[in-house]
C-alpha positions as YAML, in Angstrom:
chain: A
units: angstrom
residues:
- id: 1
  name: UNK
  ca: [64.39, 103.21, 118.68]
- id: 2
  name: UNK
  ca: [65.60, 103.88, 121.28]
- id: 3
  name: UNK
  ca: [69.01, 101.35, 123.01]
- id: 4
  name: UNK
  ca: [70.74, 100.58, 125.87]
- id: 5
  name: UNK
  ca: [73.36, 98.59, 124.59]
- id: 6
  name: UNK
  ca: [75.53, 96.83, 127.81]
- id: 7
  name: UNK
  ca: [78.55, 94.54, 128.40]
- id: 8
  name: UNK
  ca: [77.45, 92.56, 131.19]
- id: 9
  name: UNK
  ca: [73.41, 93.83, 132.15]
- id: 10
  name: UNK
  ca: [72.33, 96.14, 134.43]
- id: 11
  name: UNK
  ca: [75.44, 96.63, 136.94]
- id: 12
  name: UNK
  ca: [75.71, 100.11, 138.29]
- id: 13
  name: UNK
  ca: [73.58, 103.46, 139.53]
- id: 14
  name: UNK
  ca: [74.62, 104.53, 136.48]
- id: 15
  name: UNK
  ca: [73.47, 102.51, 133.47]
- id: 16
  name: UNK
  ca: [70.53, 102.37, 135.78]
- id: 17
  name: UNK
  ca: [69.58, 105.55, 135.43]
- id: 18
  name: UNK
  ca: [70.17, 105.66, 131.78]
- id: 19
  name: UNK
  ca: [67.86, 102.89, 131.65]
- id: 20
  name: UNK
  ca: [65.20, 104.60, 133.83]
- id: 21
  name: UNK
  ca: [65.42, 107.90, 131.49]
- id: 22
  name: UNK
  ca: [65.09, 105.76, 128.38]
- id: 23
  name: UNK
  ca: [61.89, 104.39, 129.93]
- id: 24
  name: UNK
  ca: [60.66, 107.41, 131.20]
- id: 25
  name: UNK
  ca: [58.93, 105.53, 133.91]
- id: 26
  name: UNK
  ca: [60.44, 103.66, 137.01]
- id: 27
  name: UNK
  ca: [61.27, 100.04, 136.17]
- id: 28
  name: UNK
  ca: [58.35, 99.05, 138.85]
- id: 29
  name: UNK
  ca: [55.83, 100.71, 136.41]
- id: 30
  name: UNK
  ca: [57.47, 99.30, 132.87]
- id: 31
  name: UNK
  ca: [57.28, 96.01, 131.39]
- id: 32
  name: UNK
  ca: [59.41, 93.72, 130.13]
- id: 33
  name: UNK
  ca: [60.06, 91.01, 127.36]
- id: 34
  name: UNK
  ca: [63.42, 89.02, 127.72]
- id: 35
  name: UNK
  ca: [65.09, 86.94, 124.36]
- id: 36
  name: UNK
  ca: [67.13, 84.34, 125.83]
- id: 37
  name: UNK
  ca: [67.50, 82.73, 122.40]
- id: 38
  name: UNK
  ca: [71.45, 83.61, 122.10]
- id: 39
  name: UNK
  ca: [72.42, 81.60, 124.37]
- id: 40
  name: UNK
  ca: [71.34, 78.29, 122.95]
- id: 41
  name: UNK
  ca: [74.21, 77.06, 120.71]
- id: 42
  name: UNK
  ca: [76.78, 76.85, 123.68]
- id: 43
  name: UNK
  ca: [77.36, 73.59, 126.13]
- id: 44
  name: UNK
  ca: [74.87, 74.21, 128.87]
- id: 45
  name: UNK
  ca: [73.22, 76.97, 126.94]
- id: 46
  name: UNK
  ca: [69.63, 76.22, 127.93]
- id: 47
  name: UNK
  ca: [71.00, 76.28, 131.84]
- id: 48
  name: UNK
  ca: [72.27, 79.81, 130.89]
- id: 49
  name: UNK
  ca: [68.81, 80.60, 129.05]
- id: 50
  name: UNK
  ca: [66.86, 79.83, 132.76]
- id: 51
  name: UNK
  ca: [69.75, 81.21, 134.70]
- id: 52
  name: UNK
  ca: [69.06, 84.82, 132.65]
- id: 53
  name: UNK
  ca: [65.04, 84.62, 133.08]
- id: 54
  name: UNK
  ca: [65.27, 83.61, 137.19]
- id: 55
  name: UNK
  ca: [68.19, 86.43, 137.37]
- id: 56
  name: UNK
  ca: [70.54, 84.49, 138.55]
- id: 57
  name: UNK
  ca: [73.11, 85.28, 136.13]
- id: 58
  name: UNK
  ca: [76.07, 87.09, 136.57]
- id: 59
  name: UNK
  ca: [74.19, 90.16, 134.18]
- id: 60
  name: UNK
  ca: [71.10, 92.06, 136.47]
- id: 61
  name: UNK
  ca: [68.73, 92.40, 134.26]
- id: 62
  name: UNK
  ca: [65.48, 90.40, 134.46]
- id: 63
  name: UNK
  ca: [65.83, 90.76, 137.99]
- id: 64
  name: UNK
  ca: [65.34, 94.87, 138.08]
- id: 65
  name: UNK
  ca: [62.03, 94.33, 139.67]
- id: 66
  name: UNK
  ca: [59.72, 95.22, 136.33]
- id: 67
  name: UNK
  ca: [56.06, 95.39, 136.64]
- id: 68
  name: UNK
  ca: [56.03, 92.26, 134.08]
- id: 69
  name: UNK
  ca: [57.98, 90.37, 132.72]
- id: 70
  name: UNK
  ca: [57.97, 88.15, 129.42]
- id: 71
  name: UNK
  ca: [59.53, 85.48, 127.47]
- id: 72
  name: UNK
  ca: [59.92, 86.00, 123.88]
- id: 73
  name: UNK
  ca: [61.65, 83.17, 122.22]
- id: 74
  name: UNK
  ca: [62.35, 83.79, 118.69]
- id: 75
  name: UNK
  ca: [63.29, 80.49, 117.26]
- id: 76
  name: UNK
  ca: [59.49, 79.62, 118.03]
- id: 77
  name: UNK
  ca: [58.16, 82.87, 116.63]
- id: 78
  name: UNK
  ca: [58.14, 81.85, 112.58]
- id: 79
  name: UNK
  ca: [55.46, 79.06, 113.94]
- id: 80
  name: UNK
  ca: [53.12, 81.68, 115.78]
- id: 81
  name: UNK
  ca: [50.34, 84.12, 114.31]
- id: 82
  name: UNK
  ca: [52.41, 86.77, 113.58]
- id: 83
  name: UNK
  ca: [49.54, 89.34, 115.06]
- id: 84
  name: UNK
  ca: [49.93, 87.33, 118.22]
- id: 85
  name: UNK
  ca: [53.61, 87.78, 119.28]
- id: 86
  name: UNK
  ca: [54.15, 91.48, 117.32]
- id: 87
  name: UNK
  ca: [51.14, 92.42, 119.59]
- id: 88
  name: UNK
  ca: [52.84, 91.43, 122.74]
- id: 89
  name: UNK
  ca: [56.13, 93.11, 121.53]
- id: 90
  name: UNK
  ca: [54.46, 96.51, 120.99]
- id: 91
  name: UNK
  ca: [52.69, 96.12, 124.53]
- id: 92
  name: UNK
  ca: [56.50, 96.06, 125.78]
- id: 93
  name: UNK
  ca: [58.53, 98.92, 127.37]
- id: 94
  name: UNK
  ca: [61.37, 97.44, 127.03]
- id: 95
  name: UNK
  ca: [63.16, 94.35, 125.28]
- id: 96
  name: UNK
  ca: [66.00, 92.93, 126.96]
- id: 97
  name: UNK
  ca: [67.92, 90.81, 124.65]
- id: 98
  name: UNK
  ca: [70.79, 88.49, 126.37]
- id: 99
  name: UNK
  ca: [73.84, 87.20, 125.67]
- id: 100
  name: UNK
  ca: [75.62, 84.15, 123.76]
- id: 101
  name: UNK
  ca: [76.20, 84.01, 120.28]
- id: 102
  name: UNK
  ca: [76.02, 86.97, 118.07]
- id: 103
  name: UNK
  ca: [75.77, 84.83, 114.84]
- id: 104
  name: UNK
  ca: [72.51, 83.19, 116.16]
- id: 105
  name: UNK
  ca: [71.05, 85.16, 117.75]
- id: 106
  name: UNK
  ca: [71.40, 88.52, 115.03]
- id: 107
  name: UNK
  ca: [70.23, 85.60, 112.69]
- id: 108
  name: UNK
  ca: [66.84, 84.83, 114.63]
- id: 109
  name: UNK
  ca: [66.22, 88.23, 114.88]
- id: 110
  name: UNK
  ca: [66.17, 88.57, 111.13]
- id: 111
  name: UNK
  ca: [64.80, 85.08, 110.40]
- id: 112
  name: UNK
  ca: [61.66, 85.96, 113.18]
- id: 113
  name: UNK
  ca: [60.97, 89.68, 111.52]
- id: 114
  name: UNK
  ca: [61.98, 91.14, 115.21]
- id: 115
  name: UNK
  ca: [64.44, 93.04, 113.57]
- id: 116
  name: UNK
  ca: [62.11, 94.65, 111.01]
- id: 117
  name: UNK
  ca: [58.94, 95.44, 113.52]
- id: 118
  name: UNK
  ca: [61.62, 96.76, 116.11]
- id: 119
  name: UNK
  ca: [62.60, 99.72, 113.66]
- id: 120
  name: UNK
  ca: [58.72, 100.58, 113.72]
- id: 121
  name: UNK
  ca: [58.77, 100.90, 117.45]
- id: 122
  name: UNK
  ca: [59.97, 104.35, 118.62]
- id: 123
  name: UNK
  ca: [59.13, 104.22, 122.49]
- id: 124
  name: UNK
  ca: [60.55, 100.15, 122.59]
- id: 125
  name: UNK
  ca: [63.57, 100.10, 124.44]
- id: 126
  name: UNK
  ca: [65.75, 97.76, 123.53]
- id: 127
  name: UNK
  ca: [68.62, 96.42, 126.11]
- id: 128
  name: UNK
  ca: [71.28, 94.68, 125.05]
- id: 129
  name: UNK
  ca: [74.15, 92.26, 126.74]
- id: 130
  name: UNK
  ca: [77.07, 91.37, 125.26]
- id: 131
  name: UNK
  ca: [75.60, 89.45, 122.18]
- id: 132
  name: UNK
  ca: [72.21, 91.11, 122.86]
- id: 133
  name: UNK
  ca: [74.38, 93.89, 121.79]
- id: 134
  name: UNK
  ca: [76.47, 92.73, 119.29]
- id: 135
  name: UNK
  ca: [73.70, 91.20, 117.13]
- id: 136
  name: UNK
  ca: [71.76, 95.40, 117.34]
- id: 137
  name: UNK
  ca: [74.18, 96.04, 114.99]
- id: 138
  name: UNK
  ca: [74.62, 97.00, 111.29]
- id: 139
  name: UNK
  ca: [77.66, 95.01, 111.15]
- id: 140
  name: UNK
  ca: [79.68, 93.01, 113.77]
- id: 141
  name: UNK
  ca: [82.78, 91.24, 114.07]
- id: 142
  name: UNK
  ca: [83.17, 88.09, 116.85]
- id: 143
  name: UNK
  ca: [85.68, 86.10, 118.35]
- id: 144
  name: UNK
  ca: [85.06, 82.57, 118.52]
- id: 145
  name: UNK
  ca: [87.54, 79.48, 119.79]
- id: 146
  name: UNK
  ca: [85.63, 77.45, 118.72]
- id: 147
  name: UNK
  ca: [83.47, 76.91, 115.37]
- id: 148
  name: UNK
  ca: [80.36, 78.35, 115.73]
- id: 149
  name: UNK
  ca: [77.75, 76.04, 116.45]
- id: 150
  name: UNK
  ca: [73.98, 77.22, 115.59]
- id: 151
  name: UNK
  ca: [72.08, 78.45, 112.62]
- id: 152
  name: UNK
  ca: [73.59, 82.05, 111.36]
- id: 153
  name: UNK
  ca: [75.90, 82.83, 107.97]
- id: 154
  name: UNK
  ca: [78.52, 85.08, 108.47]
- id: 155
  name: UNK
  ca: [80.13, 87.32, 105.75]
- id: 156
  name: UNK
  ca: [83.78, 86.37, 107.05]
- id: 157
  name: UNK
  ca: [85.74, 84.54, 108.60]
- id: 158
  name: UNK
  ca: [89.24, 83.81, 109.36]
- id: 159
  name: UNK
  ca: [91.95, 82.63, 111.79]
- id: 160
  name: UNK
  ca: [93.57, 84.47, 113.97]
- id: 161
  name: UNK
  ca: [96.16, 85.12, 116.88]
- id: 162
  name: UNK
  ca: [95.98, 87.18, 119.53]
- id: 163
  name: UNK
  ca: [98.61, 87.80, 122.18]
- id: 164
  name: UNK
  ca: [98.21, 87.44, 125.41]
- id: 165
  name: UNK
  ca: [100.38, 87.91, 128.46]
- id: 166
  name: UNK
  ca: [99.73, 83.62, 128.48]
- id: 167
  name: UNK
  ca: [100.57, 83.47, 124.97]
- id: 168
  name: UNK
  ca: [98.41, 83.39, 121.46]
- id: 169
  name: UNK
  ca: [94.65, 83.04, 121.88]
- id: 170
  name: UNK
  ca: [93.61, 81.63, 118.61]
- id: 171
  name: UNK
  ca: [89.74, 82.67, 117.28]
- id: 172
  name: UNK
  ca: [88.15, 82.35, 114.03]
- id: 173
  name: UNK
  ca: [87.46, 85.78, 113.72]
- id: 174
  name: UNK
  ca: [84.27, 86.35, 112.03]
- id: 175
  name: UNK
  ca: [82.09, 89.35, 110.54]
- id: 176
  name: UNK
  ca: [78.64, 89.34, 109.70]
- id: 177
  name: UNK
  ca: [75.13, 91.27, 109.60]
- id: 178
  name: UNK
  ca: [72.94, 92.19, 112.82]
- id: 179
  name: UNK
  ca: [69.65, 93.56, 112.60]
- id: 180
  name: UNK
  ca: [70.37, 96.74, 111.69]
- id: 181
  name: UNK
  ca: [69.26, 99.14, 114.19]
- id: 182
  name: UNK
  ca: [72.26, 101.30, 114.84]
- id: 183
  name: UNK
  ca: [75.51, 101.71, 112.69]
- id: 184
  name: UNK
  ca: [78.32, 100.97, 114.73]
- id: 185
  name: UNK
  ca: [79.84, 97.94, 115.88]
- id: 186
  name: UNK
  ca: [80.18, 96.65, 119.63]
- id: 187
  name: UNK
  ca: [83.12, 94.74, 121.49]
- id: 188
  name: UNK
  ca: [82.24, 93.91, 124.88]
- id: 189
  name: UNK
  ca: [83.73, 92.87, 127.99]
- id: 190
  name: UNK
  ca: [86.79, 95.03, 127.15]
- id: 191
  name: UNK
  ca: [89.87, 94.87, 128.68]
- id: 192
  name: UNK
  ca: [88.18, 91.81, 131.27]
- id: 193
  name: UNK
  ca: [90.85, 89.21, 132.37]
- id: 194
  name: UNK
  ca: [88.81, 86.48, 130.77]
- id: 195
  name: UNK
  ca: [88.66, 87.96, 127.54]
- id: 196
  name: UNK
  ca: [91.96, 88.34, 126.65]
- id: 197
  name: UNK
  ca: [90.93, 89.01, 122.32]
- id: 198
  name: UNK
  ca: [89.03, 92.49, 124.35]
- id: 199
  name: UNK
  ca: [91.99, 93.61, 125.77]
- id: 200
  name: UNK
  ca: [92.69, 97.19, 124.25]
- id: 201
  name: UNK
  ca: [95.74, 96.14, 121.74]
- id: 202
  name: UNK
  ca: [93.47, 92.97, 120.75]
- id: 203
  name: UNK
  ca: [90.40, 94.86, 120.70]
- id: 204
  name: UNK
  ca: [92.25, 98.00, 117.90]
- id: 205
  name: UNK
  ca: [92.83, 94.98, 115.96]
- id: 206
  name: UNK
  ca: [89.74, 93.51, 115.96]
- id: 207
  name: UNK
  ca: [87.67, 96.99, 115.43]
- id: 208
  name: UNK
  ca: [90.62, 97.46, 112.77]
- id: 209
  name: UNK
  ca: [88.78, 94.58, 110.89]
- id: 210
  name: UNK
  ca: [85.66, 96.32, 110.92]
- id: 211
  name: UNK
  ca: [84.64, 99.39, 108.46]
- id: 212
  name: UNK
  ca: [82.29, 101.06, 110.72]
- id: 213
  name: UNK
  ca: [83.00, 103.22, 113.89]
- id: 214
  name: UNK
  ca: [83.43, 100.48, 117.41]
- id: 215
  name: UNK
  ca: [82.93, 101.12, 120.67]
- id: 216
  name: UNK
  ca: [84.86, 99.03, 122.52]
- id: 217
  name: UNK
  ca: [82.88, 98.91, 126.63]
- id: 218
  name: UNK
  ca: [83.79, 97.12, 129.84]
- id: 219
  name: UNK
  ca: [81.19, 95.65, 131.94]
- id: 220
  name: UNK
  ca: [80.72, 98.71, 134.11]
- id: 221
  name: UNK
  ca: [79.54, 100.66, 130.73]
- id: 222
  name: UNK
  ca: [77.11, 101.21, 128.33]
- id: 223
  name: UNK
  ca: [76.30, 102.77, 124.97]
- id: 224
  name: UNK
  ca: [72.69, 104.90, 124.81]
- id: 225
  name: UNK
  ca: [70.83, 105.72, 121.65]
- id: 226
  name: UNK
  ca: [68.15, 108.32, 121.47]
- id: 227
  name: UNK
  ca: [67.11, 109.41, 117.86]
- id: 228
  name: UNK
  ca: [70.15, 107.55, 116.27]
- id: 229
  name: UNK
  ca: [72.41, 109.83, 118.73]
- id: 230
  name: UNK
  ca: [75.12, 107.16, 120.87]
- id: 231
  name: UNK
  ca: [76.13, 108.62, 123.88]
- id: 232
  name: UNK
  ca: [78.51, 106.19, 126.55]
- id: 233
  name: UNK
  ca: [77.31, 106.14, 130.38]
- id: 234
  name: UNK
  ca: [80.30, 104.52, 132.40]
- id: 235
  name: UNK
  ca: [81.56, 103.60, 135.63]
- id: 236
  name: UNK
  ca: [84.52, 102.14, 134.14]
- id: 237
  name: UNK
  ca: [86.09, 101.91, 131.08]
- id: 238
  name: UNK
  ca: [85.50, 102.47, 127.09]
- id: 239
  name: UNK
  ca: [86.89, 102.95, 123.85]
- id: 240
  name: UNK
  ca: [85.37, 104.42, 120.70]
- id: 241
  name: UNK
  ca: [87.45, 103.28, 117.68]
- id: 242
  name: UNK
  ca: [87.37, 105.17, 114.59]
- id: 243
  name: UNK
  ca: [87.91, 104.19, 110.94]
- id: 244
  name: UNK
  ca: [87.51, 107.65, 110.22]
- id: 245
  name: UNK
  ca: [89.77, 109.34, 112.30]
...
C-alpha cells in the first residue's frame, strides 16, 4: 500500500502535496472513504466522530474538497455482505482513518477484515491521524490516563511516570498489535504542549519500550510509504528512534 501516516490531518502545502503524489490525481478528482470508528470509546466521542466527517475538527482532512466522500464504519461492517462494503473500499482512492484510540480502533480493523483486504490494495491510499496512524502499525505502544475504555486486548501494559515541567504525568503505558501494514511504530503529536508523555525525553522512553524502529512526528509532519519505503515530509519537527542504532 501505499500511507500517509499524519499527526494531526492534512495541515500544510507540504503533506499536501505528498498526499496529492500518493494519489496521483488532484484531490478534486479522487475519492474518499473516512473511519471515524476510533474515536468512539472517549466522553463525547460520537461529537468528535461528526466533528471529523463535517471537517470541523481541528485535523483537515475530510474537508480537502474530494470528489466523494464516504463513511465506512467498521464496528458495523462484521453485520454487512462482505462483497458489499470490500466493493466500496476498492472503489476508494484513498482511506482516511481518524483519530482516538489506538487499541480500538487497530482492533476493528482486524475484527472487520479491513486490515487483511487493505494489504491486497496497492493503489489504496491510506491516511492516517494520530490513532489512524498508530493502529497502521505492526506494533504500537500508547499512553493512556485513563483505563482504556472500548473493545481491544493489548499485549502490555503498565504504569508509568513521566516528567513534566508541571510534574509526573502518570499513563498506563500500553503495547499492542495494529493491522500490520508497515513495521515501525508511530508517536504523534510530539513535542506538543498538551502532550507532555510526546515531549522528546518522554517520547525516547516510550519508543525505548518498543522493539521496532519509531518515528516520533509533530503535527506539522508526516511519514510516506511507497513500496514499504518511509520517507518523512515536514514543516516542523520529527524524530526517528532506533533500536538498532
Amino acid at each position: 500500500m501505499r500511507l500517509l501516516l499524519t499527526s494531526a490531518g492534512i495541515r500544510n502545502a507540504t503533506i499536501r502535496d505528498a498526499l496529492v503524489e500518493l494519489l496521483g490525481n488532484p484531490i478534486a478528482k479522487s475519492r474518499a472513504l473516512c473511519v471515524p470508528t476510533g474515536s468512539y470509546p472517549f466522553p463525547g466521542g460520537a461529537e468528535m466522530a461528526g466533528r471529523l466527517i463535517r471537517g470541523q475538527g481541528p485535523s483537515p482532512l475530510c474537508d480537502l474538497g474530494w470528489k466523494s466522500l464516504g463513511i465506512l464504519e467498521l464496528t458495523a461492517l462484521p453485520s454487512l455482505d462482505a462483497d458489499v462494503w470490500r466493493a466500496a473500499v476498492r472503489e476508494a482512492d484513498a482511506l482516511l482513518v481518524g483519530g482516538g484510540d489506538p487499541l480500538y480502533l487497530s482492533h476493528w480493523m482486524r475484527e472487520s477484515g479491513l486490515a487483511g483486504l487493505l494489504r491486497s490494495l496497492p493503489d489504496t491510499v491510506y491516511v492516517g491521524v494520530s490513532a489512524g496512524s498508530m493502529a497502521a502499525t505492526t506494533l504500537f505502544g500508547e499512553t493512556y490516563p485513563e483505563p482504556p475504555r472500548g473493545t481491544g486486548t493489548p499485549l502490555s501494559a503498565e504504569h508509568m511516570v513521566f516528567p513534566t515541567p508541571d510534574g509526573g504525568a502518570e499513563r498506563t503505558f500500553v503495547t499492542a498489535r495494529g493491522a500490520g501494514l508497515v513495521g515501525f511504530a508511530v508517536i504523534p503529536h510530539f513535542e506538543h504542549e498538551h502532550h507532555p508523555d510526546a515531549s522528546r525525553d518522554n517520547a525516547r522512553t516510550w519508543a525505548g519500550k518498543l522493539p521496532v524502529p519509531t518515528y516520533a512526528i509533530d503535527d506539522e509532519s508526516a511519514v510516506r510509504i511507497v513500496d514499504g519505503a518511509a520517507t518523512v515530509v515536514s514543516e516542523g519537527h520529527w524524530k526517528l528512534f532506533d533500536p538498532a542504532s
